[in-house]
Amino acid sequence: MKKKLVAVAVGLMMTATGCAERTSQAAPAVEVQAGLTQSQLNQLSATLDVKYRLLSNFPEQCSGDGAGERCFAAQIELTPAADFDDNTWSIYFSQMRPVQQVLSQQFAIERVKGDLHKITPTEQFAGFKAGEKVTIDFIGQSWQLSEIDAMPNYYITAGELSPAVIKSTQVSIDSETGMEVRPYVVDFDDELNHYKRSKSDQLQWAKSDVLFAANQTIEHDSAQVVDAIIPTPLSQVVSSTDQAVDLNAGIKVILNGVKASSVDAALNRLARIGVAQSNSGLPTLLELDKTITGEGAYELTIGADRIVINANSDAGFSYGLASLTSLVDVKSKKVNAMKVVDAPRYDFRGMHVDVARNFHSKAFILDLLDQMAAYKLNKLHLHMADDEGWRLEIEGLPELTDIGGQRCHDLAENNCLLPQLGSGPSTDTQVNGYYSKADYIEILQYAGARQIEVIPSMDMPGHSRAAIISMEARYRKLMAQGLEQQANEYRLTDPLDTTVYSSVQYYDDNTINVCMESSFHFVDKVIDEIANLHEQAGQPLKIYHIGADETAGAWLESPLCKAFIANNDQGVTSVDELGAYFIERLSNLIASKGILAAGWSDGMSHTRPEKMAKNNQSNIWDVVAHGGHKRAHQQANLGWDAVLGNPEVLYFDFPYVNDPKEHGYYWASRGTDERTLHSFMPDNLPANAEQWTDIEGKPFEADDRVTKDDQGKLVSGPLKQGVKFAGLQGQIWSETLRSDELVEYMIYPRLLVLAERAWHKASWEVPYNYEGAVYNQQTGTFTNEMRAAQSKQWGELANTLGQKELVKLDLAGIDYRVPTVGAKIEQGMLYTNIIYPGLSIEYRANGGDWQKFTAPVAVTGQVEVRAIAADNQRKGRTLVVN
C-alpha cells in the first residue's frame, strides 16, 4: 500500500521499545555569535535540545479542582550545544491550549493565531551556555491529559533568515509499531497530576492490570469463528459442517447480465485473500431477483457444487460477495454450506474523514473506500475545507488551493496559511496538499464502483479561515491590477468589521460574513463546481454538507451586518439570527439544485424549521452523557434525516484506551475501544446511560420524558411514534493525525465494529420507549439477560477479528491498531490476555529477548508485554506489567 517512512531526528536513535536516547555522536558544539548567519541558525536548530514537560493539571494558579476554569502548569526546557548570546531569534510552536501566563523572566510567549505561539527572549535573557538547561515555565488554559498535546516541529527564526525546524522536536516513527514517537516529550507518568481531569475523576488508567480485568470475559473459541460474518447477517442457516466447501481452486463467476464493473472490487478482495477467479473454480452465479427488495439486500447460498447470490441491485451482489469473503479463512480457503438472507439495518452507513486539518493522500482514501465496501458501508463524508486548509481544486479560484492548501511561515499569508497543528515552517510536508479535479473525479469513480456515495463538505460559515484568507489574497491581487469588481466578487469578510471574538480553536477571523452577497456568490460557485466534478465522474451530487457551524459573537461590529439588519426583507431582526439566516438560505439554495443540504446538529438547531428546505440531513455530534439524545430527537422529529455520530463511541480520533500515550483527542472520551462501540444501542440513545459512564468514569442519567419551560413550550422529549434515525457515521478529525498510517491506526479495527452496528440490529438492544423514560445505572431496562447476550456476541466478534478478519486487513496493507495487552503477575507467575483472542503475545523480563507467551510462566524483575499483528509483522505498544 503506502511506504513506511522512518524519520529519525538528528542526534537520536530509537530503542526497541520506541524510547529515544541521546547518542554519543552528538553534533559538535559550535559557539554562535550575535548577528546570526543562516548556517549558524541551522546549526542552532540542529543541536538545540528541547523537552516539553507537563508539571501538573492542578497548579496553585487554578481556581478550584473541578472541570471548570481549569489551567495546567507546563515547562519547555532548552539545552543548547554552544554558547549563544544573540537575542534576535524567535521560536514558533503549536500549543493547542493557549498559554495564559509565563512564569520565566527571561522569555515571553505570544499567541500568534489559533494554536501558533512564539517564544522570544526578554531583556532579562542572559544568553545560552553550552550544556546548561534553561526553562520556560508557563500556565496554560484547561488541562493536558495526553502526550499528543505536545505538538512537534518547533522552528526558529531570526530576521530575514529562512526558518529552521528544531530537529529535537520532530517526531520519529517506531519501525516495529509504526507509531509516532515524540522524543521531546517527558513521560506523563503521574496519575493524579498528569491524567486526572479533576480531583474527583474516577477514570482508570488502562494499565496492564486494568486491561487484564476487562479482557477476562473474552475466551478464545475457534468454533465461533468458522461461520462468522462481519457484519452479522439478518439470517444465517448452516446446512452442513461435516464436509466444508473447498475454494482453493477459486470461483468461476457467471454474471448473468450483472455488470462486471459493479462487482470487480468485491472479486478483487476475494482474490487478495486467495480465492481468485478461475475456469476450474466453483461455479458462482449472480442471479437478478426482483422479489428481493431494499438497497443492498441479498441472498447467499453456498452448496457443494455451486454458490448463488440473488439480489436486485449492484450493492446486493457486492455485499453477497463481501459476506463470502468474510466467511473465508485465509489459511484453509474453506467455508460451510449455508444460506444467508440479509438486508441492512440503516440506509446510511457512513465514515467521515477530515483531510482539511491535516491532508491525507488520495491513496489513503482509495484504500479506505476498499475497506468500507468490504464491510458494507456506503457513505464517505469527505471534509475538505476548514480553518487549517482547503483541499479541493475549484475551477476559477486557484487561490483556494495555492494558498489555502498550504501552511508555511508566511506571517502576511500572501503565499500560504500560517503554520498550525505542528505543521512547521515549510510547505514541503505531508500535511499540506489538495486533491486536483482529476484526483477528485478518480475518488468519485472509485467510490461509485463500490456502491459508495461521496458527500463533500466545505465547512461554513465558521471554520472557514482557509477560504477567507485565500479570497483576501485574491482580492489584493485583483485590486493591484485595478480590477475592483472582480476583486469583490467572492470576498468573504467585511474589512471594517471590528468584532472581537474567538472560535473554539482560538481563531478571531474564521467566520464568513453572512451579510455580504459575495459570500453567497462564493458558496454558489463552489457548489456548482463540485457538482460539475460529480457529473464528470458519472456520480451526481446528491448530498452537500455545509458544515453549518457558528462562531459565537461574530458580526457584532460589522457595518455591513448592521446595515443588512436595518434594511433586510428576510425577517432578520438581530445579529443573533444571522447564523440561522445563512443556513436557511443555503438549505434552500442547495435544494433548488436538487441536492440535499446537510449540516452539523449544533448549527442546524439554531435554524427556523419553517424557513428551511423541506428535507435536510443533520449530523448529530452531541454527547449522550451531556443529554445528547435531546437534540437528536428534536431534529429527527422535524422529519430530517438524523445521522448519529455521537462522539463517545463514533469519534475515531479519540483514544482507544485510557492512557496518555495513546493517540487522539479526548474532549468527550479518553477511551473508546471496540467493545464500547459494539455496546452502542443507537435506536435508544438515552438507554445507553444504563451501561456507560462519562469522561471521568462517573455514571450519568438520561431523561427522555417531555420537558417544558415556564411558558409551557416544549424543551425536549421523546421521538414521535415511528420516527427513526437515518443511520450511523464514524468520524475522524485530523488535528492530531499527521500521517495516513496514523489515521488508519485510529480507524481500524473500529470501522469493522461500526459496520456491525450500522448493518445489524442486535437482539440485546433495549427497544425504544416512545412514551419517554428515565435511564440510569439503577433503572434496569437493560436487563441482565440483555447484558449476557451482548457479552456473548462481543466474544464472538472479538474472536472473529482476532482469528480471521485482522489478517485480511494485513493483506490489504492496512495499518490497524495492534492492541495493548492485559497482564498481571501473581505469586511470580505471569498471566496475559488480549481483546482479540488469536493474536500472539510476547513478553520479556529485565530488557531481555522477547519470547512468545503460550501459558502462564514464572518471571522476575521488570516484565513487559506486547501483542503481534495477525500477520506476525507489526508489534503493538509495549506495556510494563504493574
PDB file of N, CA and C in Angstrom, residues 32-42 44-45 84 86-92 118-121 155-166 409 411 425:
ATOM      1  N   VAL A  32      28.122  30.290  18.787  1.00  0.00           N
ATOM      2  CA  VAL A  32      27.383  31.122  17.849  1.00  0.00           C
ATOM      3  C   VAL A  32      27.407  32.567  18.359  1.00  0.00           C
ATOM      4  N   GLN A  33      27.858  33.470  17.535  1.00  0.00           N
ATOM      5  CA  GLN A  33      27.977  34.862  17.924  1.00  0.00           C
ATOM      6  C   GLN A  33      26.725  35.634  17.516  1.00  0.00           C
ATOM      7  N   ALA A  34      26.550  36.817  18.102  1.00  0.00           N
ATOM      8  CA  ALA A  34      25.446  37.701  17.731  1.00  0.00           C
ATOM      9  C   ALA A  34      25.568  38.072  16.258  1.00  0.00           C
ATOM     10  N   GLY A  35      24.440  38.379  15.641  1.00  0.00           N
ATOM     11  CA  GLY A  35      24.421  38.654  14.222  1.00  0.00           C
ATOM     12  C   GLY A  35      24.433  37.346  13.459  1.00  0.00           C
ATOM     13  N   LEU A  36      23.340  36.622  13.578  1.00  0.00           N
ATOM     14  CA  LEU A  36      23.293  35.260  13.064  1.00  0.00           C
ATOM     15  C   LEU A  36      23.417  35.185  11.552  1.00  0.00           C
ATOM     16  N   THR A  37      24.119  34.167  11.102  1.00  0.00           N
ATOM     17  CA  THR A  37      24.093  33.807   9.693  1.00  0.00           C
ATOM     18  C   THR A  37      23.134  32.636   9.530  1.00  0.00           C
ATOM     19  N   GLN A  38      22.803  32.303   8.276  1.00  0.00           N
ATOM     20  CA  GLN A  38      21.898  31.179   8.048  1.00  0.00           C
ATOM     21  C   GLN A  38      22.508  29.875   8.538  1.00  0.00           C
ATOM     22  N   SER A  39      23.791  29.688   8.321  1.00  0.00           N
ATOM     23  CA  SER A  39      24.418  28.442   8.750  1.00  0.00           C
ATOM     24  C   SER A  39      24.432  28.328  10.271  1.00  0.00           C
ATOM     25  N   GLN A  40      24.600  29.473  10.959  1.00  0.00           N
ATOM     26  CA  GLN A  40      24.565  29.441  12.420  1.00  0.00           C
ATOM     27  C   GLN A  40      23.158  29.122  12.933  1.00  0.00           C
ATOM     28  N   LEU A  41      22.151  29.704  12.287  1.00  0.00           N
ATOM     29  CA  LEU A  41      20.771  29.406  12.670  1.00  0.00           C
ATOM     30  C   LEU A  41      20.467  27.919  12.450  1.00  0.00           C
ATOM     31  N   ASN A  42      20.932  27.404  11.316  1.00  0.00           N
ATOM     32  CA  ASN A  42      20.711  25.986  11.024  1.00  0.00           C
ATOM     33  C   ASN A  42      21.421  25.100  12.047  1.00  0.00           C
ATOM     34  N   LEU A  44      22.109  25.908  15.117  1.00  0.00           N
ATOM     35  CA  LEU A  44      21.372  26.010  16.373  1.00  0.00           C
ATOM     36  C   LEU A  44      20.142  25.112  16.344  1.00  0.00           C
ATOM     37  N   SER A  45      19.411  25.127  15.230  1.00  0.00           N
ATOM     38  CA  SER A  45      18.203  24.293  15.125  1.00  0.00           C
ATOM     39  C   SER A  45      18.552  22.812  15.164  1.00  0.00           C
ATOM     40  N   PHE A  84      25.622  30.996  23.328  1.00  0.00           N
ATOM     41  CA  PHE A  84      24.773  31.691  22.359  1.00  0.00           C
ATOM     42  C   PHE A  84      24.195  32.930  23.026  1.00  0.00           C
ATOM     43  N   ASP A  86      22.993  35.765  21.196  1.00  0.00           N
ATOM     44  CA  ASP A  86      22.099  36.527  20.332  1.00  0.00           C
ATOM     45  C   ASP A  86      20.689  36.545  20.917  1.00  0.00           C
ATOM     46  N   ASN A  87      20.003  37.692  20.794  1.00  0.00           N
ATOM     47  CA  ASN A  87      18.626  37.785  21.294  1.00  0.00           C
ATOM     48  C   ASN A  87      17.650  38.235  20.206  1.00  0.00           C
ATOM     49  N   THR A  88      18.011  38.002  18.953  1.00  0.00           N
ATOM     50  CA  THR A  88      17.128  38.411  17.848  1.00  0.00           C
ATOM     51  C   THR A  88      16.275  37.252  17.328  1.00  0.00           C
ATOM     52  N   TRP A  89      16.364  36.128  17.966  1.00  0.00           N
ATOM     53  CA  TRP A  89      15.664  34.927  17.497  1.00  0.00           C
ATOM     54  C   TRP A  89      14.244  34.844  18.056  1.00  0.00           C
ATOM     55  N   SER A  90      13.446  34.045  17.403  1.00  0.00           N
ATOM     56  CA  SER A  90      12.119  33.679  17.899  1.00  0.00           C
ATOM     57  C   SER A  90      11.910  32.200  17.623  1.00  0.00           C
ATOM     58  N   ILE A  91      11.253  31.526  18.528  1.00  0.00           N
ATOM     59  CA  ILE A  91      10.877  30.124  18.328  1.00  0.00           C
ATOM     60  C   ILE A  91       9.352  30.048  18.215  1.00  0.00           C
ATOM     61  N   TYR A  92       8.893  29.491  17.109  1.00  0.00           N
ATOM     62  CA  TYR A  92       7.452  29.307  16.892  1.00  0.00           C
ATOM     63  C   TYR A  92       7.095  27.845  17.185  1.00  0.00           C
ATOM     64  N   LYS A 118       4.642  32.028  19.861  1.00  0.00           N
ATOM     65  CA  LYS A 118       6.006  32.486  19.599  1.00  0.00           C
ATOM     66  C   LYS A 118       6.726  32.769  20.909  1.00  0.00           C
ATOM     67  N   ILE A 119       7.905  32.174  21.063  1.00  0.00           N
ATOM     68  CA  ILE A 119       8.779  32.433  22.211  1.00  0.00           C
ATOM     69  C   ILE A 119       9.827  33.449  21.784  1.00  0.00           C
ATOM     70  N   THR A 120       9.999  34.491  22.575  1.00  0.00           N
ATOM     71  CA  THR A 120      11.061  35.470  22.322  1.00  0.00           C
ATOM     72  C   THR A 120      11.801  35.757  23.620  1.00  0.00           C
ATOM     73  N   PRO A 121      13.089  36.093  23.527  1.00  0.00           N
ATOM     74  CA  PRO A 121      13.832  36.450  24.735  1.00  0.00           C
ATOM     75  C   PRO A 121      13.462  37.855  25.204  1.00  0.00           C
ATOM     76  N   TYR A 155      10.102  25.669  15.369  1.00  0.00           N
ATOM     77  CA  TYR A 155      11.096  26.189  14.429  1.00  0.00           C
ATOM     78  C   TYR A 155      11.574  27.559  14.882  1.00  0.00           C
ATOM     79  N   ILE A 156      12.787  27.877  14.472  1.00  0.00           N
ATOM     80  CA  ILE A 156      13.441  29.096  14.940  1.00  0.00           C
ATOM     81  C   ILE A 156      13.659  30.039  13.770  1.00  0.00           C
ATOM     82  N   THR A 157      13.435  31.314  14.022  1.00  0.00           N
ATOM     83  CA  THR A 157      13.639  32.351  13.006  1.00  0.00           C
ATOM     84  C   THR A 157      14.498  33.467  13.592  1.00  0.00           C
ATOM     85  N   ALA A 158      15.080  34.228  12.678  1.00  0.00           N
ATOM     86  CA  ALA A 158      15.839  35.416  13.072  1.00  0.00           C
ATOM     87  C   ALA A 158      15.873  36.362  11.884  1.00  0.00           C
ATOM     88  N   GLY A 159      15.218  37.493  12.013  1.00  0.00           N
ATOM     89  CA  GLY A 159      15.219  38.478  10.934  1.00  0.00           C
ATOM     90  C   GLY A 159      14.716  37.895   9.634  1.00  0.00           C
ATOM     91  N   GLU A 160      15.487  38.093   8.578  1.00  0.00           N
ATOM     92  CA  GLU A 160      15.099  37.637   7.243  1.00  0.00           C
ATOM     93  C   GLU A 160      15.639  36.249   6.912  1.00  0.00           C
ATOM     94  N   LEU A 161      16.299  35.618   7.873  1.00  0.00           N
ATOM     95  CA  LEU A 161      16.826  34.282   7.615  1.00  0.00           C
ATOM     96  C   LEU A 161      15.690  33.275   7.432  1.00  0.00           C
ATOM     97  N   SER A 162      15.966  32.227   6.693  1.00  0.00           N
ATOM     98  CA  SER A 162      14.954  31.180   6.488  1.00  0.00           C
ATOM     99  C   SER A 162      14.731  30.432   7.796  1.00  0.00           C
ATOM    100  N   PRO A 163      13.494  30.201   8.162  1.00  0.00           N
ATOM    101  CA  PRO A 163      13.225  29.477   9.415  1.00  0.00           C
ATOM    102  C   PRO A 163      13.754  28.052   9.333  1.00  0.00           C
ATOM    103  N   ALA A 164      14.143  27.515  10.481  1.00  0.00           N
ATOM    104  CA  ALA A 164      14.710  26.168  10.536  1.00  0.00           C
ATOM    105  C   ALA A 164      14.014  25.366  11.626  1.00  0.00           C
ATOM    106  N   VAL A 165      13.589  24.168  11.277  1.00  0.00           N
ATOM    107  CA  VAL A 165      12.933  23.290  12.248  1.00  0.00           C
ATOM    108  C   VAL A 165      13.948  22.833  13.287  1.00  0.00           C
ATOM    109  N   ILE A 166      13.576  22.896  14.545  1.00  0.00           N
ATOM    110  CA  ILE A 166      14.423  22.389  15.623  1.00  0.00           C
ATOM    111  C   ILE A 166      14.308  20.870  15.623  1.00  0.00           C
ATOM    112  N   HIS A 409       5.660  29.351   6.924  1.00  0.00           N
ATOM    113  CA  HIS A 409       5.986  30.543   7.701  1.00  0.00           C
ATOM    114  C   HIS A 409       5.936  31.773   6.802  1.00  0.00           C
ATOM    115  N   LEU A 411       4.039  35.164   7.534  1.00  0.00           N
ATOM    116  CA  LEU A 411       3.191  35.844   8.510  1.00  0.00           C
ATOM    117  C   LEU A 411       2.148  36.727   7.845  1.00  0.00           C
ATOM    118  N   PRO A 425       7.456  25.150   9.340  1.00  0.00           N
ATOM    119  CA  PRO A 425       7.539  26.352   8.513  1.00  0.00           C
ATOM    120  C   PRO A 425       7.501  26.127   7.014  1.00  0.00           C
TER     121      PRO A 425
END
